[in-house]
Amino acid sequence: MNKNRIEAFSDGVIAIIITIMVLELKVPHGDSLAALVPLLPVFLSYVLSFIYLGIYWNNHHHMLHASREVTGPMLWANLHLLFWLSLIPFTTGWMGENHFSAVPAAVYGVVLLMAAIAYWILQQVIIASQGSGSLLKKAIGRDWKGKLSPAIYALAIASAFRSQWISIGLYVLVALIWLVPDRRIERVLTGGDR
Amino acid sequence: MNKNRIEAFSDGVIAIIITIMVLELKVPHGDSLAALVPLLPVFLSYVLSFIYLGIYWNNHHHMLHASREVTGPMLWANLHLLFWLSLIPFTTGWMGENHFSAVPAAVYGVVLLMAAIAYWILQQVIIASQGSGSLLKKAIGRDWKGKLSPAIYALAIASAFRSQWISIGLYVLVALIWLVPDRRIERVLTGGDR
Amino acid sequence: MNKNRIEAFSDGVIAIIITIMVLELKVPHGDSLAALVPLLPVFLSYVLSFIYLGIYWNNHHHMLHASREVTGPMLWANLHLLFWLSLIPFTTGWMGENHFSAVPAAVYGVVLLMAAIAYWILQQVIIASQGSGSLLKKAIGRDWKGKLSPAIYALAIASAFRSQWISIGLYVLVALIWLVPDRRIERVLTGGDR
Amino acid sequence: MNKNRIEAFSDGVIAIIITIMVLELKVPHGDSLAALVPLLPVFLSYVLSFIYLGIYWNNHHHMLHASREVTGPMLWANLHLLFWLSLIPFTTGWMGENHFSAVPAAVYGVVLLMAAIAYWILQQVIIASQGSGSLLKKAIGRDWKGKLSPAIYALAIASAFRSQWISIGLYVLVALIWLVPDRRIERVLTGGDR
């Protein structure tokens, strides 16, 4: 089995998730600028989730690039990741429509946390399949971003019940950490040292 | 006609089916955890159908991998399979919103049964196109999973009117049977013996 | 510009059209078999449109297979075809929800007619780009199916105001004519005579 | 990282955007031709946006064709473009449902303007990555269409508060300017002079 089809399927699913999310931005009834105001929280949560899905698509890309063959466990670890990503439109809509209130903000973080864990599992499955001298293992290095993110998500979930704005701030922080493009894998692949 | 386009089209349709299914998980009005409780049956039926579609995608993959050329009958047998799979979001939503009541649970099984029959037809069409010494025929062997599943679905449909929980249990059972990755085809393709 | 991307884009659009059409099959409120009865016309119109879109995907495939390069006019003729196909979920839903009443049945035919004309235009654009000795021109031969279909659609549209069942019968007839796989192009491409 | 996956992902997202837009064309309740009349503005705005998305897909195609490798900044500039395009179904639906009233017509232009700016940024990022002697820079020449369009959008936004029909006319004008296929890039790539 070759890598192309798992890439194509993942691309398809992520492209659909990122696009149906916009369906939560429901056309308002009035035709004034004021009619758009209540949509602002939904819009902002859409922007945040769009960036997160972009980051996942981007990193997923690099990760598969560093793997040679596709195994059964990889397929299922990948579907597991896509499952949690598929819940993002729901949590995004819920958080947006409730103007970032506490419980939806916490649940938003739970899905991000589960997606991060699923991503980590997929990464471990690929590394295990590559044996010692794994290209991916070398490429991710100490993987401090991958280890820090779940910790920040957990903190954000706990903080939501004190103030959801701390949670939102932490979600934005993780997005910023990842937005810096992950050149590590590219560097190893192109033969540069870490 | 080459295999890539039938793979790409099937991937696209399955990716969309798996993703629009999540649209049945409608954003609730309240913002408390209690507001999520009524969604639990819809969520659980989503998980079950997500796994089923993952299994179909996975096996479809292996099946096409063991076939060389695409014929007219294969195209239509494939569309026939996609047709039944496309009804899964409907039956999933109906079963979830009615908290796994009897008739929706039975109808859920009817669509699974039809999809299993459509999959079997597609498999036969490919085998017939390959003539004697068919690689796919050799790969699937006695195909006990493919023969057992429709029988279990039929039993599950009949059981729904006694207790729908038997049906649900049987659907979960079939999913578990298939979740064990189907290495038979890979083994034959890579030259190992069965 | 190569053919792959126009194929991939068309596949994507047709896959999405075929799948979002099922969203018109709204989950009913009751949980009895009786609750499904009102959905029967919507289901039947879904089946008919699914077959039509399958036919278009199939023929589109063969047509592009017989063309070498992609030109600007081809891109736009292709988008024009996709535009009319994208209206099929709307006319399908309208016809189904109104139990095949006269006007929706006629409008369903209008969209089919426009799609057939758009398909014909795309075919002519490709033939023109291939110059004399066009492979596609040779492959389609006298193209009696392509010429007969629009005439039947026009008849069906006119008949709807007498009895919509004549129209529906004619739509089914055209689908049956095309369901017989179009081997003409394959034959020419593989060097056989017509 | 290769170009195929960024192309496939962009194709997927644009294909989904173009198709879910048709979901705003809601099936009417009556079954007479009169029931279609209120949908006319929604239909017309759908046609306009379909053409715009077709133009973006087309030009995006040519632009990536003239670029060799994919860099991190290109990925994000591309996602930024897709973000603004993903808002088109929303602004299209809002403008259509409000019969092209002033504010929705202006907001429609704002999203077009942002998409045009995002397209320009992506173009600059690719040119910068190609260094001096950039193939894309040569291909786009003076890029008068790319420079004129944002100016016309800005004029259209300002005009909406005087008469939205001026705005609509300007949107149609920009579409017509671009509909003339952009042969510049093809010409340079095939070695012809400008």
Short mmCIF file of N, CA and C in Angstrom, two decimals, chain A residues 3-132:
data_model
loop_
_atom_site.label_atom_id
_atom_site.label_comp_id
_atom_site.label_asym_id
_atom_site.label_seq_id
_atom_site.Cartn_x
_atom_site.Cartn_y
_atom_site.Cartn_z
N LYS A 3 1.75 5.49 0.02
CA LYS A 3 1.50 6.65 0.86
C LYS A 3 0.49 7.61 0.25
N ASN A 4 0.41 7.61 -1.09
CA ASN A 4 -0.43 8.60 -1.76
C ASN A 4 -1.87 8.58 -1.30
N ARG A 5 -2.41 7.34 -1.13
CA ARG A 5 -3.83 7.30 -0.84
C ARG A 5 -4.14 7.76 0.58
N ILE A 6 -3.25 7.48 1.53
CA ILE A 6 -3.49 7.95 2.90
C ILE A 6 -3.34 9.48 2.95
N GLU A 7 -2.42 10.02 2.17
CA GLU A 7 -2.29 11.47 2.07
C GLU A 7 -3.54 12.09 1.46
N ALA A 8 -3.99 11.49 0.33
CA ALA A 8 -5.16 12.04 -0.37
C ALA A 8 -6.40 12.00 0.51
N PHE A 9 -6.57 10.88 1.23
CA PHE A 9 -7.75 10.75 2.09
C PHE A 9 -7.69 11.76 3.23
N SER A 10 -6.52 11.89 3.86
CA SER A 10 -6.38 12.84 4.97
C SER A 10 -6.59 14.28 4.47
N ASP A 11 -6.01 14.59 3.32
CA ASP A 11 -6.21 15.91 2.74
C ASP A 11 -7.70 16.18 2.52
N GLY A 12 -8.38 15.17 1.98
CA GLY A 12 -9.82 15.32 1.71
C GLY A 12 -10.58 15.59 2.99
N VAL A 13 -10.33 14.78 4.02
CA VAL A 13 -11.07 14.93 5.27
C VAL A 13 -10.76 16.30 5.90
N ILE A 14 -9.48 16.69 5.95
CA ILE A 14 -9.14 17.98 6.57
C ILE A 14 -9.73 19.13 5.75
N ALA A 15 -9.69 19.03 4.41
CA ALA A 15 -10.27 20.07 3.57
C ALA A 15 -11.76 20.22 3.84
N ILE A 16 -12.45 19.09 4.03
CA ILE A 16 -13.90 19.16 4.28
C ILE A 16 -14.16 19.73 5.67
N ILE A 17 -13.40 19.27 6.67
CA ILE A 17 -13.60 19.78 8.04
C ILE A 17 -13.43 21.30 8.07
N ILE A 18 -12.34 21.78 7.45
CA ILE A 18 -12.03 23.21 7.47
C ILE A 18 -13.14 24.01 6.77
N THR A 19 -13.78 23.39 5.79
CA THR A 19 -14.77 24.12 5.00
C THR A 19 -16.17 24.05 5.60
N ILE A 20 -16.56 22.87 6.15
CA ILE A 20 -17.92 22.82 6.70
C ILE A 20 -18.01 23.64 7.98
N MET A 21 -16.87 23.90 8.61
CA MET A 21 -16.85 24.73 9.80
C MET A 21 -17.49 26.08 9.51
N VAL A 22 -17.32 26.56 8.28
CA VAL A 22 -17.84 27.88 7.93
C VAL A 22 -19.38 27.86 7.87
N LEU A 23 -19.96 26.64 7.78
CA LEU A 23 -21.42 26.55 7.76
C LEU A 23 -22.03 26.99 9.10
N GLU A 24 -21.22 26.97 10.17
CA GLU A 24 -21.72 27.46 11.46
C GLU A 24 -21.93 28.97 11.44
N LEU A 25 -21.28 29.62 10.49
CA LEU A 25 -21.43 31.07 10.34
C LEU A 25 -22.71 31.28 9.55
N LYS A 26 -23.84 31.22 10.24
CA LYS A 26 -25.14 31.24 9.56
C LYS A 26 -25.48 32.64 9.07
N VAL A 27 -26.02 32.70 7.85
CA VAL A 27 -26.42 33.97 7.25
C VAL A 27 -27.45 34.64 8.16
N PRO A 28 -27.16 35.90 8.63
CA PRO A 28 -28.09 36.56 9.55
C PRO A 28 -29.33 37.09 8.81
N HIS A 29 -30.37 37.42 9.57
CA HIS A 29 -31.60 37.86 8.92
C HIS A 29 -31.57 39.32 8.48
N GLY A 30 -31.04 40.21 9.31
CA GLY A 30 -31.02 41.62 8.93
C GLY A 30 -30.00 41.87 7.83
N ASP A 31 -30.00 43.09 7.28
CA ASP A 31 -29.02 43.39 6.23
C ASP A 31 -28.15 44.58 6.61
N SER A 32 -28.07 44.89 7.92
CA SER A 32 -27.22 45.99 8.37
C SER A 32 -25.92 45.42 8.94
N LEU A 33 -24.95 46.30 9.13
CA LEU A 33 -23.70 45.87 9.74
C LEU A 33 -23.96 45.33 11.15
N ALA A 34 -24.97 45.91 11.83
CA ALA A 34 -25.31 45.47 13.19
C ALA A 34 -25.69 43.99 13.21
N ALA A 35 -26.23 43.49 12.09
CA ALA A 35 -26.63 42.08 12.03
C ALA A 35 -25.42 41.15 12.08
N LEU A 36 -24.25 41.71 11.74
CA LEU A 36 -23.04 40.89 11.76
C LEU A 36 -22.43 40.79 13.16
N VAL A 37 -22.74 41.77 14.02
CA VAL A 37 -22.09 41.83 15.34
C VAL A 37 -22.26 40.53 16.14
N PRO A 38 -23.48 39.97 16.23
CA PRO A 38 -23.61 38.73 17.03
C PRO A 38 -22.79 37.58 16.46
N LEU A 39 -22.38 37.70 15.19
CA LEU A 39 -21.60 36.62 14.58
C LEU A 39 -20.12 36.71 14.93
N LEU A 40 -19.71 37.84 15.54
CA LEU A 40 -18.29 38.04 15.78
C LEU A 40 -17.62 36.91 16.56
N PRO A 41 -18.22 36.45 17.69
CA PRO A 41 -17.56 35.34 18.42
C PRO A 41 -17.46 34.08 17.55
N VAL A 42 -18.51 33.79 16.77
CA VAL A 42 -18.46 32.61 15.90
C VAL A 42 -17.33 32.78 14.88
N PHE A 43 -17.20 34.00 14.36
CA PHE A 43 -16.16 34.28 13.38
C PHE A 43 -14.76 34.09 14.00
N LEU A 44 -14.58 34.63 15.21
CA LEU A 44 -13.27 34.55 15.84
C LEU A 44 -12.92 33.10 16.17
N SER A 45 -13.90 32.31 16.62
CA SER A 45 -13.59 30.91 16.91
C SER A 45 -13.32 30.16 15.60
N TYR A 46 -13.96 30.59 14.51
CA TYR A 46 -13.67 30.00 13.20
C TYR A 46 -12.22 30.28 12.80
N VAL A 47 -11.78 31.53 12.99
CA VAL A 47 -10.39 31.88 12.65
C VAL A 47 -9.41 31.01 13.43
N LEU A 48 -9.66 30.88 14.75
CA LEU A 48 -8.76 30.09 15.58
C LEU A 48 -8.69 28.63 15.10
N SER A 49 -9.86 28.05 14.82
CA SER A 49 -9.89 26.64 14.42
C SER A 49 -9.31 26.45 13.03
N PHE A 50 -9.52 27.44 12.15
CA PHE A 50 -8.94 27.38 10.81
C PHE A 50 -7.41 27.29 10.92
N ILE A 51 -6.85 28.12 11.81
CA ILE A 51 -5.40 28.11 11.99
C ILE A 51 -4.95 26.76 12.55
N TYR A 52 -5.69 26.24 13.56
CA TYR A 52 -5.33 24.94 14.12
C TYR A 52 -5.35 23.85 13.05
N LEU A 53 -6.40 23.83 12.22
CA LEU A 53 -6.48 22.79 11.20
C LEU A 53 -5.38 22.97 10.16
N GLY A 54 -5.04 24.24 9.87
CA GLY A 54 -3.92 24.50 8.97
C GLY A 54 -2.62 23.95 9.53
N ILE A 55 -2.43 24.16 10.84
CA ILE A 55 -1.21 23.64 11.49
C ILE A 55 -1.18 22.11 11.40
N TYR A 56 -2.34 21.47 11.69
CA TYR A 56 -2.37 20.00 11.63
C TYR A 56 -2.08 19.51 10.22
N TRP A 57 -2.68 20.17 9.21
CA TRP A 57 -2.47 19.74 7.83
C TRP A 57 -0.98 19.84 7.49
N ASN A 58 -0.40 20.98 7.88
CA ASN A 58 0.99 21.27 7.62
C ASN A 58 1.92 20.23 8.27
N ASN A 59 1.71 19.97 9.56
CA ASN A 59 2.59 19.04 10.27
C ASN A 59 2.38 17.60 9.81
N HIS A 60 1.11 17.26 9.52
CA HIS A 60 0.76 15.93 9.03
C HIS A 60 1.54 15.62 7.75
N HIS A 61 1.57 16.61 6.91
CA HIS A 61 2.35 16.64 5.70
C HIS A 61 3.81 16.27 5.91
N HIS A 62 4.43 17.02 6.82
CA HIS A 62 5.85 16.80 7.09
C HIS A 62 6.06 15.41 7.68
N MET A 63 5.16 15.00 8.56
CA MET A 63 5.32 13.70 9.22
C MET A 63 5.26 12.59 8.19
N LEU A 64 4.27 12.63 7.30
CA LEU A 64 4.16 11.56 6.29
C LEU A 64 5.33 11.62 5.31
N HIS A 65 5.82 12.83 5.09
CA HIS A 65 6.96 12.99 4.20
C HIS A 65 8.17 12.21 4.71
N ALA A 66 8.27 12.14 6.04
CA ALA A 66 9.42 11.46 6.65
C ALA A 66 9.15 9.97 6.87
N SER A 67 8.04 9.46 6.33
CA SER A 67 7.79 8.02 6.49
C SER A 67 7.73 7.36 5.13
N ARG A 68 8.21 6.14 5.07
CA ARG A 68 8.31 5.47 3.78
C ARG A 68 7.07 4.67 3.42
N GLU A 69 6.74 3.70 4.27
CA GLU A 69 5.65 2.80 3.92
C GLU A 69 4.48 2.95 4.88
N VAL A 70 3.32 2.48 4.45
CA VAL A 70 2.12 2.61 5.25
C VAL A 70 1.75 1.22 5.80
N THR A 71 1.56 1.16 7.13
CA THR A 71 1.19 -0.11 7.75
C THR A 71 -0.25 -0.03 8.26
N GLY A 72 -0.82 -1.18 8.60
CA GLY A 72 -2.18 -1.21 9.15
C GLY A 72 -2.34 -0.32 10.38
N PRO A 73 -1.46 -0.46 11.39
CA PRO A 73 -1.60 0.41 12.58
C PRO A 73 -1.52 1.90 12.23
N MET A 74 -0.69 2.26 11.23
CA MET A 74 -0.61 3.67 10.83
C MET A 74 -1.96 4.16 10.30
N LEU A 75 -2.61 3.32 9.48
CA LEU A 75 -3.91 3.69 8.93
C LEU A 75 -4.90 4.01 10.04
N TRP A 76 -4.92 3.15 11.06
CA TRP A 76 -5.89 3.35 12.13
C TRP A 76 -5.49 4.50 13.05
N ALA A 77 -4.20 4.66 13.28
CA ALA A 77 -3.76 5.80 14.09
C ALA A 77 -4.11 7.11 13.37
N ASN A 78 -4.03 7.07 12.03
CA ASN A 78 -4.37 8.25 11.24
C ASN A 78 -5.87 8.53 11.30
N LEU A 79 -6.69 7.46 11.18
CA LEU A 79 -8.15 7.64 11.28
C LEU A 79 -8.52 8.15 12.67
N HIS A 80 -7.82 7.70 13.68
CA HIS A 80 -8.07 8.16 15.04
C HIS A 80 -7.82 9.67 15.16
N LEU A 81 -6.74 10.12 14.54
CA LEU A 81 -6.46 11.56 14.53
C LEU A 81 -7.57 12.32 13.79
N LEU A 82 -7.96 11.80 12.61
CA LEU A 82 -9.01 12.47 11.83
C LEU A 82 -10.33 12.51 12.61
N PHE A 83 -10.58 11.47 13.42
CA PHE A 83 -11.80 11.46 14.22
C PHE A 83 -11.85 12.68 15.15
N TRP A 84 -10.77 12.92 15.89
CA TRP A 84 -10.78 14.05 16.83
C TRP A 84 -10.82 15.38 16.08
N LEU A 85 -10.11 15.46 14.96
CA LEU A 85 -10.17 16.69 14.17
C LEU A 85 -11.60 16.94 13.66
N SER A 86 -12.33 15.85 13.36
CA SER A 86 -13.69 16.01 12.82
C SER A 86 -14.64 16.61 13.85
N LEU A 87 -14.26 16.57 15.13
CA LEU A 87 -15.12 17.15 16.16
C LEU A 87 -14.88 18.65 16.34
N ILE A 88 -13.83 19.17 15.71
CA ILE A 88 -13.50 20.59 15.88
C ILE A 88 -14.61 21.52 15.38
N PRO A 89 -15.26 21.25 14.24
CA PRO A 89 -16.35 22.15 13.84
C PRO A 89 -17.46 22.23 14.91
N PHE A 90 -17.74 21.09 15.55
CA PHE A 90 -18.76 21.09 16.60
C PHE A 90 -18.34 21.96 17.78
N THR A 91 -17.12 21.73 18.30
CA THR A 91 -16.69 22.49 19.48
C THR A 91 -16.48 23.98 19.13
N THR A 92 -16.06 24.23 17.90
CA THR A 92 -15.89 25.62 17.45
C THR A 92 -17.24 26.34 17.43
N GLY A 93 -18.24 25.67 16.85
CA GLY A 93 -19.57 26.27 16.77
C GLY A 93 -20.15 26.48 18.16
N TRP A 94 -19.95 25.49 19.03
CA TRP A 94 -20.53 25.58 20.38
C TRP A 94 -19.89 26.74 21.15
N MET A 95 -18.56 26.83 21.06
CA MET A 95 -17.84 27.89 21.76
C MET A 95 -18.22 29.26 21.20
N GLY A 96 -18.31 29.36 19.87
CA GLY A 96 -18.63 30.63 19.24
C GLY A 96 -20.04 31.10 19.57
N GLU A 97 -21.00 30.17 19.49
CA GLU A 97 -22.39 30.57 19.72
C GLU A 97 -22.67 30.92 21.17
N ASN A 98 -21.83 30.43 22.07
CA ASN A 98 -22.00 30.77 23.48
C ASN A 98 -21.00 31.84 23.92
N HIS A 99 -20.47 32.58 22.96
CA HIS A 99 -19.59 33.72 23.25
C HIS A 99 -18.47 33.33 24.20
N PHE A 100 -17.79 32.20 23.89
CA PHE A 100 -16.64 31.76 24.66
C PHE A 100 -16.95 31.57 26.14
N SER A 101 -18.12 31.02 26.47
CA SER A 101 -18.40 30.79 27.90
C SER A 101 -17.60 29.59 28.39
N ALA A 102 -17.59 29.37 29.70
CA ALA A 102 -16.60 28.49 30.33
C ALA A 102 -16.62 27.04 29.84
N VAL A 103 -17.77 26.36 29.93
CA VAL A 103 -17.79 24.94 29.59
C VAL A 103 -17.44 24.71 28.12
N PRO A 104 -18.04 25.42 27.17
CA PRO A 104 -17.64 25.20 25.77
C PRO A 104 -16.15 25.47 25.54
N ALA A 105 -15.59 26.47 26.22
CA ALA A 105 -14.16 26.75 26.06
C ALA A 105 -13.33 25.58 26.58
N ALA A 106 -13.78 24.95 27.68
CA ALA A 106 -13.06 23.80 28.22
C ALA A 106 -13.18 22.59 27.27
N VAL A 107 -14.41 22.37 26.76
CA VAL A 107 -14.62 21.22 25.87
C VAL A 107 -13.83 21.41 24.57
N TYR A 108 -13.72 22.65 24.12
CA TYR A 108 -12.89 22.94 22.95
C TYR A 108 -11.46 22.45 23.18
N GLY A 109 -10.98 22.72 24.41
CA GLY A 109 -9.63 22.28 24.76
C GLY A 109 -9.51 20.77 24.86
N VAL A 110 -10.58 20.11 25.34
CA VAL A 110 -10.54 18.64 25.46
C VAL A 110 -10.33 18.02 24.07
N VAL A 111 -11.05 18.52 23.08
CA VAL A 111 -10.90 17.97 21.73
C VAL A 111 -9.51 18.27 21.18
N LEU A 112 -8.98 19.48 21.46
CA LEU A 112 -7.61 19.79 21.03
C LEU A 112 -6.62 18.85 21.71
N LEU A 113 -6.85 18.59 23.00
CA LEU A 113 -5.95 17.69 23.73
C LEU A 113 -5.98 16.28 23.14
N MET A 114 -7.20 15.79 22.87
CA MET A 114 -7.33 14.44 22.29
C MET A 114 -6.67 14.39 20.91
N ALA A 115 -6.82 15.45 20.12
CA ALA A 115 -6.19 15.47 18.80
C ALA A 115 -4.67 15.45 18.94
N ALA A 116 -4.15 16.19 19.94
CA ALA A 116 -2.70 16.23 20.15
C ALA A 116 -2.19 14.85 20.56
N ILE A 117 -2.97 14.16 21.42
CA ILE A 117 -2.58 12.81 21.83
C ILE A 117 -2.63 11.87 20.62
N ALA A 118 -3.66 12.00 19.80
CA ALA A 118 -3.79 11.14 18.61
C ALA A 118 -2.64 11.39 17.64
N TYR A 119 -2.23 12.65 17.55
CA TYR A 119 -1.10 12.99 16.67
C TYR A 119 0.18 12.34 17.20
N TRP A 120 0.35 12.41 18.53
CA TRP A 120 1.53 11.82 19.16
C TRP A 120 1.54 10.30 18.95
N ILE A 121 0.36 9.66 19.08
CA ILE A 121 0.28 8.21 18.87
C ILE A 121 0.69 7.87 17.43
N LEU A 122 0.15 8.61 16.48
CA LEU A 122 0.48 8.36 15.06
C LEU A 122 1.99 8.49 14.85
N GLN A 123 2.58 9.51 15.48
CA GLN A 123 4.02 9.73 15.36
C GLN A 123 4.79 8.54 15.93
N GLN A 124 4.34 8.03 17.09
CA GLN A 124 5.04 6.90 17.71
C GLN A 124 4.90 5.64 16.84
N VAL A 125 3.71 5.46 16.24
CA VAL A 125 3.47 4.28 15.40
C VAL A 125 4.41 4.31 14.20
N ILE A 126 4.58 5.49 13.60
CA ILE A 126 5.47 5.60 12.44
C ILE A 126 6.92 5.34 12.87
N ILE A 127 7.31 5.95 13.99
CA ILE A 127 8.69 5.76 14.46
C ILE A 127 8.94 4.28 14.75
N ALA A 128 7.98 3.62 15.40
CA ALA A 128 8.14 2.19 15.71
C ALA A 128 8.29 1.37 14.43
N SER A 129 7.53 1.75 13.39
CA SER A 129 7.58 0.98 12.13
C SER A 129 8.91 1.18 11.42
N GLN A 130 9.63 2.26 11.77
CA GLN A 130 10.89 2.54 11.07
C GLN A 130 12.09 1.90 11.76
N GLY A 131 11.85 1.35 12.96
CA GLY A 131 12.93 0.69 13.70
C GLY A 131 13.97 1.69 14.18
N SER A 132 15.10 1.15 14.62
CA SER A 132 16.15 2.04 15.11
C SER A 132 16.69 2.82 13.91
#
